[in-house]
Short mmCIF file of N, CA and C and ligand atoms in Angstrom, two decimals:
data_model
loop_
_atom_site.label_atom_id
_atom_site.label_comp_id
_atom_site.label_asym_id
_atom_site.label_seq_id
_atom_site.Cartn_x
_atom_site.Cartn_y
_atom_site.Cartn_z
N MET A 1 99.03 109.94 108.79
CA MET A 1 99.87 110.52 108.03
C MET A 1 100.68 109.38 107.14
N LYS A 2 100.58 109.37 105.92
CA LYS A 2 101.32 108.40 105.18
C LYS A 2 102.54 108.98 104.58
N HIS A 3 103.67 108.28 104.64
CA HIS A 3 104.88 108.86 103.98
C HIS A 3 105.96 107.68 103.97
N THR A 4 107.02 107.90 103.32
CA THR A 4 108.12 106.80 103.34
C THR A 4 108.95 107.13 104.49
N LEU A 5 109.20 105.98 105.19
CA LEU A 5 109.94 106.11 106.49
C LEU A 5 111.32 106.27 106.11
N ASN A 6 111.91 107.22 106.92
CA ASN A 6 113.38 107.50 106.82
C ASN A 6 114.21 106.50 107.59
N LYS A 7 115.02 105.82 106.92
CA LYS A 7 115.97 104.74 107.57
C LYS A 7 117.32 105.14 107.67
N ASN A 8 117.59 106.49 107.40
CA ASN A 8 118.98 106.90 107.53
C ASN A 8 119.22 107.17 108.98
N LYS A 9 120.10 106.39 109.71
CA LYS A 9 120.41 106.46 111.16
C LYS A 9 120.98 107.84 111.51
N GLN A 10 121.98 108.36 110.62
CA GLN A 10 122.70 109.50 110.93
C GLN A 10 121.60 110.82 110.91
N GLU A 11 120.71 110.76 109.94
CA GLU A 11 119.72 111.81 109.80
C GLU A 11 118.71 111.75 111.05
N ILE A 12 118.43 110.48 111.34
CA ILE A 12 117.43 110.34 112.56
C ILE A 12 118.14 110.89 113.73
N LEU A 13 119.38 110.65 113.96
CA LEU A 13 120.10 111.03 115.19
C LEU A 13 120.12 112.55 115.27
N GLN A 14 120.52 113.19 114.09
CA GLN A 14 120.55 114.65 113.96
C GLN A 14 119.30 115.33 114.21
N ALA A 15 118.25 114.76 113.76
CA ALA A 15 116.89 115.24 114.01
C ALA A 15 116.50 115.10 115.49
N ALA A 16 117.04 114.02 116.07
CA ALA A 16 116.62 113.85 117.43
C ALA A 16 117.30 114.81 118.28
N GLN A 17 118.50 115.17 118.01
CA GLN A 17 119.37 116.06 118.73
C GLN A 17 118.65 117.47 118.65
N LYS A 18 118.24 117.88 117.33
CA LYS A 18 117.56 119.15 117.19
C LYS A 18 116.33 119.19 117.94
N GLN A 19 115.58 118.12 117.93
CA GLN A 19 114.16 118.01 118.56
C GLN A 19 114.48 118.31 120.15
N CYS A 20 115.48 117.64 120.75
CA CYS A 20 115.74 117.84 122.18
C CYS A 20 116.13 119.30 122.36
N LEU A 21 117.02 119.85 121.50
CA LEU A 21 117.47 121.27 121.72
C LEU A 21 116.34 122.22 121.72
N LYS A 22 115.31 121.96 120.84
CA LYS A 22 114.24 122.82 120.65
C LYS A 22 113.35 122.87 121.89
N HIS A 23 113.30 121.66 122.55
CA HIS A 23 112.47 121.59 123.80
C HIS A 23 113.28 121.66 124.95
N ASP A 24 114.53 122.16 124.94
CA ASP A 24 115.35 122.32 126.07
C ASP A 24 115.61 121.05 126.88
N LEU A 25 115.82 119.92 126.13
CA LEU A 25 116.22 118.68 126.76
C LEU A 25 117.62 118.23 126.38
N ARG A 26 118.18 117.77 127.35
CA ARG A 26 119.64 117.33 127.08
C ARG A 26 119.71 115.98 126.49
N PHE A 27 120.22 115.92 125.27
CA PHE A 27 120.47 114.66 124.62
C PHE A 27 121.89 114.23 124.79
N THR A 28 122.10 113.68 126.07
CA THR A 28 123.45 113.26 126.49
C THR A 28 123.98 112.15 125.65
N SER A 29 125.26 111.88 125.72
CA SER A 29 125.77 110.80 124.86
C SER A 29 125.26 109.45 125.26
N LYS A 30 124.98 109.25 126.46
CA LYS A 30 124.40 107.91 126.90
C LYS A 30 122.95 107.74 126.29
N ARG A 31 122.14 108.85 126.33
CA ARG A 31 120.68 108.77 125.67
C ARG A 31 120.86 108.47 124.19
N SER A 32 121.91 109.23 123.62
CA SER A 32 122.07 108.99 122.20
C SER A 32 122.57 107.57 121.92
N ASN A 33 123.36 107.07 122.75
CA ASN A 33 123.79 105.61 122.60
C ASN A 33 122.79 104.73 122.50
N VAL A 34 121.72 104.94 123.58
CA VAL A 34 120.64 104.04 123.61
C VAL A 34 119.73 104.20 122.34
N LEU A 35 119.54 105.35 121.80
CA LEU A 35 118.81 105.56 120.62
C LEU A 35 119.44 104.87 119.49
N GLN A 36 120.73 105.02 119.43
CA GLN A 36 121.54 104.40 118.27
C GLN A 36 121.41 102.91 118.29
N LEU A 37 121.51 102.41 119.42
CA LEU A 37 121.44 101.03 119.68
C LEU A 37 120.00 100.41 119.21
N MET A 38 119.03 101.21 119.58
CA MET A 38 117.62 100.79 119.20
C MET A 38 117.42 100.84 117.61
N LEU A 39 118.06 101.87 117.09
CA LEU A 39 117.87 102.08 115.63
C LEU A 39 118.58 100.96 114.92
N HIS A 40 119.75 100.49 115.52
CA HIS A 40 120.50 99.47 114.98
C HIS A 40 119.74 98.05 115.05
N GLU A 41 119.16 97.86 116.07
CA GLU A 41 118.33 96.55 116.39
C GLU A 41 117.06 96.54 115.37
N ASN A 42 116.52 97.72 115.31
CA ASN A 42 115.31 97.78 114.39
C ASN A 42 114.31 96.91 114.77
N LYS A 43 114.05 96.61 115.93
CA LYS A 43 112.86 95.76 116.37
C LYS A 43 112.54 96.16 117.78
N PRO A 44 111.38 95.84 118.28
CA PRO A 44 111.01 96.16 119.71
C PRO A 44 111.96 95.49 120.62
N LEU A 45 112.46 96.28 121.74
CA LEU A 45 113.32 95.64 122.67
C LEU A 45 112.80 95.89 124.09
N SER A 46 113.13 95.08 125.00
CA SER A 46 112.81 95.23 126.41
C SER A 46 113.87 96.07 127.01
N ALA A 47 113.72 96.56 128.24
CA ALA A 47 114.76 97.40 128.99
C ALA A 47 115.81 96.44 129.14
N TYR A 48 115.62 95.22 129.40
CA TYR A 48 116.73 94.16 129.78
C TYR A 48 117.63 93.89 128.36
N ASP A 49 116.83 93.87 127.23
CA ASP A 49 117.64 93.70 125.92
C ASP A 49 118.52 94.84 125.73
N ILE A 50 118.03 96.12 126.08
CA ILE A 50 118.83 97.27 125.90
C ILE A 50 120.01 97.39 126.76
N MET A 51 119.76 96.86 128.01
CA MET A 51 120.87 96.75 128.95
C MET A 51 122.04 95.82 128.59
N ALA A 52 121.59 94.68 128.10
CA ALA A 52 122.59 93.62 127.55
C ALA A 52 123.29 94.20 126.29
N ASP A 53 122.53 94.85 125.36
CA ASP A 53 123.14 95.34 124.12
C ASP A 53 124.04 96.50 124.42
N TYR A 54 123.71 97.21 125.42
CA TYR A 54 124.59 98.43 125.78
C TYR A 54 125.94 97.84 126.20
N LYS A 55 125.90 96.94 126.95
CA LYS A 55 127.20 96.13 127.43
C LYS A 55 128.09 95.74 126.30
N THR A 56 127.44 95.06 125.30
CA THR A 56 128.10 94.48 124.25
C THR A 56 128.64 95.50 123.30
N GLN A 57 127.76 96.51 122.89
CA GLN A 57 128.19 97.56 122.09
C GLN A 57 129.19 98.57 122.49
N TYR A 58 128.98 98.98 123.77
CA TYR A 58 129.75 100.15 124.26
C TYR A 58 130.67 99.71 125.37
N ASN A 59 130.75 98.34 125.74
CA ASN A 59 131.53 97.81 126.66
C ASN A 59 131.58 98.50 127.92
N GLN A 60 130.26 98.82 128.40
CA GLN A 60 130.11 99.56 129.62
C GLN A 60 128.71 99.07 130.17
N SER A 61 128.78 98.74 131.58
CA SER A 61 127.54 98.29 132.19
C SER A 61 126.73 99.45 132.65
N ILE A 62 125.43 99.45 132.35
CA ILE A 62 124.54 100.37 132.91
C ILE A 62 123.41 99.68 133.80
N SER A 63 123.03 100.13 134.79
CA SER A 63 121.94 99.57 135.57
C SER A 63 120.56 99.52 134.96
N ALA A 64 119.79 98.65 135.36
CA ALA A 64 118.40 98.68 134.87
C ALA A 64 117.72 100.01 135.23
N VAL A 65 117.95 100.49 136.35
CA VAL A 65 117.39 101.82 136.78
C VAL A 65 117.73 102.89 135.77
N SER A 66 119.04 103.00 135.35
CA SER A 66 119.38 104.07 134.43
C SER A 66 118.78 103.76 133.07
N VAL A 67 118.68 102.50 132.61
CA VAL A 67 118.03 102.22 131.41
C VAL A 67 116.54 102.70 131.41
N TYR A 68 115.80 102.45 132.42
CA TYR A 68 114.45 102.97 132.53
C TYR A 68 114.35 104.46 132.51
N ARG A 69 115.36 105.07 133.33
CA ARG A 69 115.44 106.55 133.31
C ARG A 69 115.71 107.11 131.84
N MET A 70 116.54 106.51 131.12
CA MET A 70 116.91 106.95 129.81
C MET A 70 115.71 106.78 128.86
N LEU A 71 115.01 105.65 128.95
CA LEU A 71 113.81 105.28 128.23
C LEU A 71 112.68 106.40 128.56
N ASP A 72 112.56 106.63 129.82
CA ASP A 72 111.55 107.72 130.15
C ASP A 72 111.92 109.01 129.48
N PHE A 73 113.06 109.42 129.51
CA PHE A 73 113.59 110.57 128.85
C PHE A 73 113.21 110.54 127.29
N LEU A 74 113.62 109.51 126.69
CA LEU A 74 113.36 109.40 125.24
C LEU A 74 111.85 109.39 124.90
N ILE A 75 111.04 108.75 125.75
CA ILE A 75 109.66 108.75 125.63
C ILE A 75 109.14 110.16 125.72
N HIS A 76 109.55 110.83 126.83
CA HIS A 76 109.22 112.18 126.95
C HIS A 76 109.55 113.21 125.85
N ALA A 77 110.73 112.90 125.29
CA ALA A 77 111.15 113.63 124.05
C ALA A 77 110.54 113.26 122.73
N GLN A 78 109.66 112.29 122.93
CA GLN A 78 108.78 111.75 121.78
C GLN A 78 109.74 111.04 120.77
N LEU A 79 110.82 110.45 121.10
CA LEU A 79 111.81 109.75 120.24
C LEU A 79 111.56 108.23 120.33
N VAL A 80 110.85 107.85 121.44
CA VAL A 80 110.67 106.36 121.64
C VAL A 80 109.29 106.29 122.12
N HIS A 81 108.74 105.07 121.64
CA HIS A 81 107.29 104.67 122.21
C HIS A 81 107.41 103.46 122.97
N LYS A 82 106.60 103.34 124.08
CA LYS A 82 106.55 102.04 124.72
C LYS A 82 105.38 101.24 124.32
N LEU A 83 105.58 99.90 124.08
CA LEU A 83 104.46 99.09 123.69
C LEU A 83 103.99 98.51 124.95
N ALA A 84 102.79 98.96 125.37
CA ALA A 84 102.17 98.60 126.63
C ALA A 84 101.97 97.04 126.64
N SER A 85 101.48 96.53 125.62
CA SER A 85 101.16 95.16 125.47
C SER A 85 102.26 94.17 125.72
N SER A 86 103.52 94.60 125.42
CA SER A 86 104.64 93.68 125.53
C SER A 86 105.81 94.25 126.48
N SER A 87 105.57 95.60 126.93
CA SER A 87 106.58 96.22 127.75
C SER A 87 107.93 96.30 127.06
N GLN A 88 107.86 96.53 125.77
CA GLN A 88 108.92 96.71 124.85
C GLN A 88 108.96 98.11 124.34
N TYR A 89 110.11 98.56 123.73
CA TYR A 89 110.23 99.88 123.30
C TYR A 89 110.73 99.88 121.87
N ILE A 90 110.10 100.93 121.15
CA ILE A 90 110.58 101.13 119.78
C ILE A 90 110.85 102.56 119.49
N VAL A 91 111.73 102.70 118.39
CA VAL A 91 112.08 104.18 118.08
C VAL A 91 110.86 104.81 117.24
N CYS A 92 110.61 106.04 117.62
CA CYS A 92 109.52 106.63 116.87
C CYS A 92 109.85 106.76 115.38
N SER A 93 108.99 106.40 114.56
CA SER A 93 109.06 106.48 112.99
C SER A 93 109.04 107.85 112.48
N HIS A 94 108.77 108.83 113.19
CA HIS A 94 108.51 110.19 112.70
C HIS A 94 109.48 111.14 113.17
N ILE A 95 110.69 110.74 113.52
CA ILE A 95 111.71 111.71 114.17
C ILE A 95 112.07 112.72 113.12
N THR A 96 112.23 112.26 111.85
CA THR A 96 112.77 113.20 110.79
C THR A 96 111.65 113.97 110.05
N CYS A 97 110.40 113.53 110.39
CA CYS A 97 109.17 114.22 109.72
C CYS A 97 109.02 115.68 110.18
N HIS A 98 108.40 116.47 109.29
CA HIS A 98 108.18 117.84 109.55
C HIS A 98 106.78 118.11 110.07
N HIS A 99 105.89 117.18 109.91
CA HIS A 99 104.54 117.34 110.44
C HIS A 99 104.57 117.23 111.97
N ALA A 100 103.52 117.73 112.65
CA ALA A 100 103.43 117.50 114.14
C ALA A 100 103.17 116.03 114.39
N HIS A 101 103.73 115.61 115.50
CA HIS A 101 103.63 114.14 115.93
C HIS A 101 102.14 113.74 116.27
N GLU A 102 101.62 112.85 115.61
CA GLU A 102 100.16 112.44 115.85
C GLU A 102 100.02 111.33 116.80
N THR A 103 98.84 111.10 117.26
CA THR A 103 98.62 110.00 118.21
C THR A 103 99.14 108.72 117.53
N PRO A 104 100.00 108.04 118.17
CA PRO A 104 100.55 106.86 117.42
C PRO A 104 99.60 105.70 117.44
N GLN A 105 99.53 105.07 116.29
CA GLN A 105 98.77 103.84 116.07
C GLN A 105 99.90 102.88 115.66
N LEU A 106 100.17 101.95 116.56
CA LEU A 106 101.18 100.95 116.36
C LEU A 106 100.67 99.63 115.82
N LEU A 107 101.13 99.29 114.54
CA LEU A 107 100.65 97.98 113.96
C LEU A 107 101.71 96.94 114.29
N ILE A 108 101.43 96.12 115.05
CA ILE A 108 102.30 95.01 115.60
C ILE A 108 102.13 93.77 114.94
N CYS A 109 103.19 93.25 114.24
CA CYS A 109 103.06 91.99 113.47
C CYS A 109 103.43 90.93 114.49
N ASP A 110 102.53 89.95 114.60
CA ASP A 110 102.63 88.93 115.55
C ASP A 110 103.48 87.81 114.99
N THR A 111 103.85 87.88 113.67
CA THR A 111 104.78 86.88 113.13
C THR A 111 106.29 87.34 113.14
N CYS A 112 106.53 88.54 112.69
CA CYS A 112 108.00 88.81 112.67
C CYS A 112 108.15 89.99 113.79
N HIS A 113 107.22 90.32 114.55
CA HIS A 113 107.32 91.33 115.63
C HIS A 113 107.82 92.72 115.19
N GLN A 114 107.72 93.06 113.96
CA GLN A 114 108.08 94.33 113.48
C GLN A 114 106.79 95.23 113.86
N VAL A 115 107.19 96.48 114.03
CA VAL A 115 106.10 97.38 114.42
C VAL A 115 106.04 98.64 113.41
N GLU A 116 104.96 98.88 112.81
CA GLU A 116 104.90 100.09 112.02
C GLU A 116 104.04 101.14 112.82
N GLU A 117 104.57 102.40 112.70
CA GLU A 117 103.88 103.32 113.44
C GLU A 117 103.26 104.33 112.47
N ILE A 118 101.96 104.41 112.53
CA ILE A 118 101.29 105.54 111.69
C ILE A 118 100.45 106.38 112.51
N GLY A 119 100.39 107.60 112.06
CA GLY A 119 99.62 108.49 112.97
C GLY A 119 98.04 108.34 112.72
N ILE A 120 97.36 108.72 113.72
CA ILE A 120 95.88 108.64 113.56
C ILE A 120 95.37 110.07 113.11
N GLY A 121 94.57 110.14 112.09
CA GLY A 121 94.17 111.45 111.58
C GLY A 121 93.41 112.18 112.71
N THR A 122 93.48 113.47 112.64
CA THR A 122 92.88 114.34 113.67
C THR A 122 91.41 114.29 113.80
N LEU A 123 90.76 113.84 112.77
CA LEU A 123 89.30 113.79 112.75
C LEU A 123 88.90 112.65 113.68
N LEU A 124 89.62 111.59 113.52
CA LEU A 124 89.34 110.35 114.31
C LEU A 124 89.66 110.64 115.88
N THR A 125 90.84 111.15 116.12
CA THR A 125 91.19 111.43 117.45
C THR A 125 90.23 112.43 118.17
N SER A 126 89.87 113.47 117.27
CA SER A 126 88.88 114.42 117.99
C SER A 126 87.50 113.71 118.34
N GLU A 127 87.07 112.87 117.54
CA GLU A 127 85.89 112.11 117.78
C GLU A 127 86.07 111.23 119.06
N LEU A 128 87.25 110.63 119.16
CA LEU A 128 87.60 109.79 120.30
C LEU A 128 87.64 110.67 121.60
N GLU A 129 88.32 111.81 121.46
CA GLU A 129 88.40 112.75 122.54
C GLU A 129 87.10 113.27 123.05
N ALA A 130 86.22 113.57 122.08
CA ALA A 130 84.94 114.12 122.38
C ALA A 130 84.07 112.95 123.15
N ASN A 131 84.21 111.79 122.68
CA ASN A 131 83.45 110.71 123.31
C ASN A 131 84.04 110.50 124.92
N ILE A 132 85.29 110.64 125.05
CA ILE A 132 85.88 110.38 126.27
C ILE A 132 85.36 111.65 127.21
N ALA A 133 85.60 112.78 126.76
CA ALA A 133 85.30 114.00 127.40
C ALA A 133 83.82 114.04 127.98
N ALA A 134 82.96 113.34 127.19
CA ALA A 134 81.55 113.30 127.58
C ALA A 134 81.35 112.45 128.91
N THR A 135 82.30 111.62 129.15
CA THR A 135 82.19 110.84 130.30
C THR A 135 82.76 111.52 131.55
N GLY A 136 83.57 112.49 131.30
CA GLY A 136 84.19 113.21 132.44
C GLY A 136 85.60 112.74 132.72
N PHE A 137 86.00 111.73 131.95
CA PHE A 137 87.30 111.06 132.16
C PHE A 137 88.44 112.07 131.49
N LYS A 138 89.49 112.20 132.33
CA LYS A 138 90.59 113.10 131.84
C LYS A 138 91.68 112.15 131.19
N LEU A 139 91.76 112.38 129.84
CA LEU A 139 92.76 111.69 129.11
C LEU A 139 94.21 112.21 129.21
N GLN A 140 95.17 111.32 129.66
CA GLN A 140 96.51 111.93 129.74
C GLN A 140 97.54 111.36 128.64
N HIS A 141 97.27 110.13 128.21
CA HIS A 141 98.16 109.64 127.30
C HIS A 141 97.33 108.74 126.40
N GLN A 142 97.57 108.76 125.13
CA GLN A 142 96.84 108.01 124.12
C GLN A 142 97.79 107.44 123.06
N GLN A 143 97.47 106.12 122.75
CA GLN A 143 98.23 105.44 121.75
C GLN A 143 97.50 104.15 121.57
N LEU A 144 97.42 103.76 120.26
CA LEU A 144 96.63 102.58 119.92
C LEU A 144 97.64 101.41 119.56
N GLU A 145 97.42 100.20 120.08
CA GLU A 145 98.34 99.05 119.73
C GLU A 145 97.43 97.97 119.02
N LEU A 146 97.65 97.85 117.79
CA LEU A 146 96.90 96.81 116.97
C LEU A 146 97.78 95.64 116.55
N HIS A 147 97.20 94.48 116.87
CA HIS A 147 98.03 93.23 116.45
C HIS A 147 97.51 92.56 115.12
N GLY A 148 98.42 92.09 114.42
CA GLY A 148 97.91 91.45 113.15
C GLY A 148 99.16 90.85 112.52
N VAL A 149 99.15 90.72 111.12
CA VAL A 149 100.18 90.18 110.25
C VAL A 149 100.61 91.23 109.20
N CYS A 150 101.85 91.65 109.12
CA CYS A 150 102.19 92.69 108.23
C CYS A 150 102.28 92.31 106.84
N SER A 151 102.38 93.13 105.93
CA SER A 151 102.21 92.83 104.48
C SER A 151 103.40 91.90 104.04
N SER A 152 104.64 92.10 104.50
CA SER A 152 105.67 91.07 103.98
C SER A 152 105.36 89.70 104.58
N CYS A 153 104.92 89.50 105.77
CA CYS A 153 104.62 88.16 106.29
C CYS A 153 103.48 87.57 105.69
N GLN A 154 102.55 88.30 105.20
CA GLN A 154 101.41 87.80 104.44
C GLN A 154 101.78 87.30 103.21
N LYS A 155 102.75 87.72 102.49
CA LYS A 155 103.42 87.38 101.18
C LYS A 155 104.08 85.97 101.31
N LEU A 156 104.63 85.68 102.59
CA LEU A 156 105.23 84.43 102.79
C LEU A 156 104.32 83.20 102.84
N HIS A 157 103.01 83.43 102.91
CA HIS A 157 102.07 82.25 102.95
C HIS A 157 101.28 82.02 101.80
ZN1 ZN B 201 106.08 108.44 117.00
ZN1 ZN B 202 105.87 111.22 109.64
ZN1 ZN B 203 105.59 90.63 109.92
#
């Protein structure tokens, strides 16, 4: 799904709150703080980056365990995605979108480390799923991570 990404933090937060309400999930102030911090940084962060940032921004120490718990919640609520290749976390780019969340295809720039999230079309995913189903494998989680150089970094060369 191609669209212009919403960069308005307030709108993203409101949409996140709504999304949690709809799915009967509690968007506590701490969870909201973590999401705000991630939106503010606007780059992939590790759990330890988040822990350190939380202390600086909110003047409150939180344990690594609670950071991981909050991240698990945010992932479950489909507000955050984990980059398996680097164990970092990014905010979902489609929180304010009205379309159903598609299988994330994460384009990771190896130069500036920005990540662009685009959805994979249903045609392609159903082909993938059919291939996998044929082997008897049970798929639980799917996401593609692709490494390369983003368009702005390419312009710099
Ligand atoms: Zn997403
Ligand atoms: Zn979208
Ligand atoms: Zn780049």
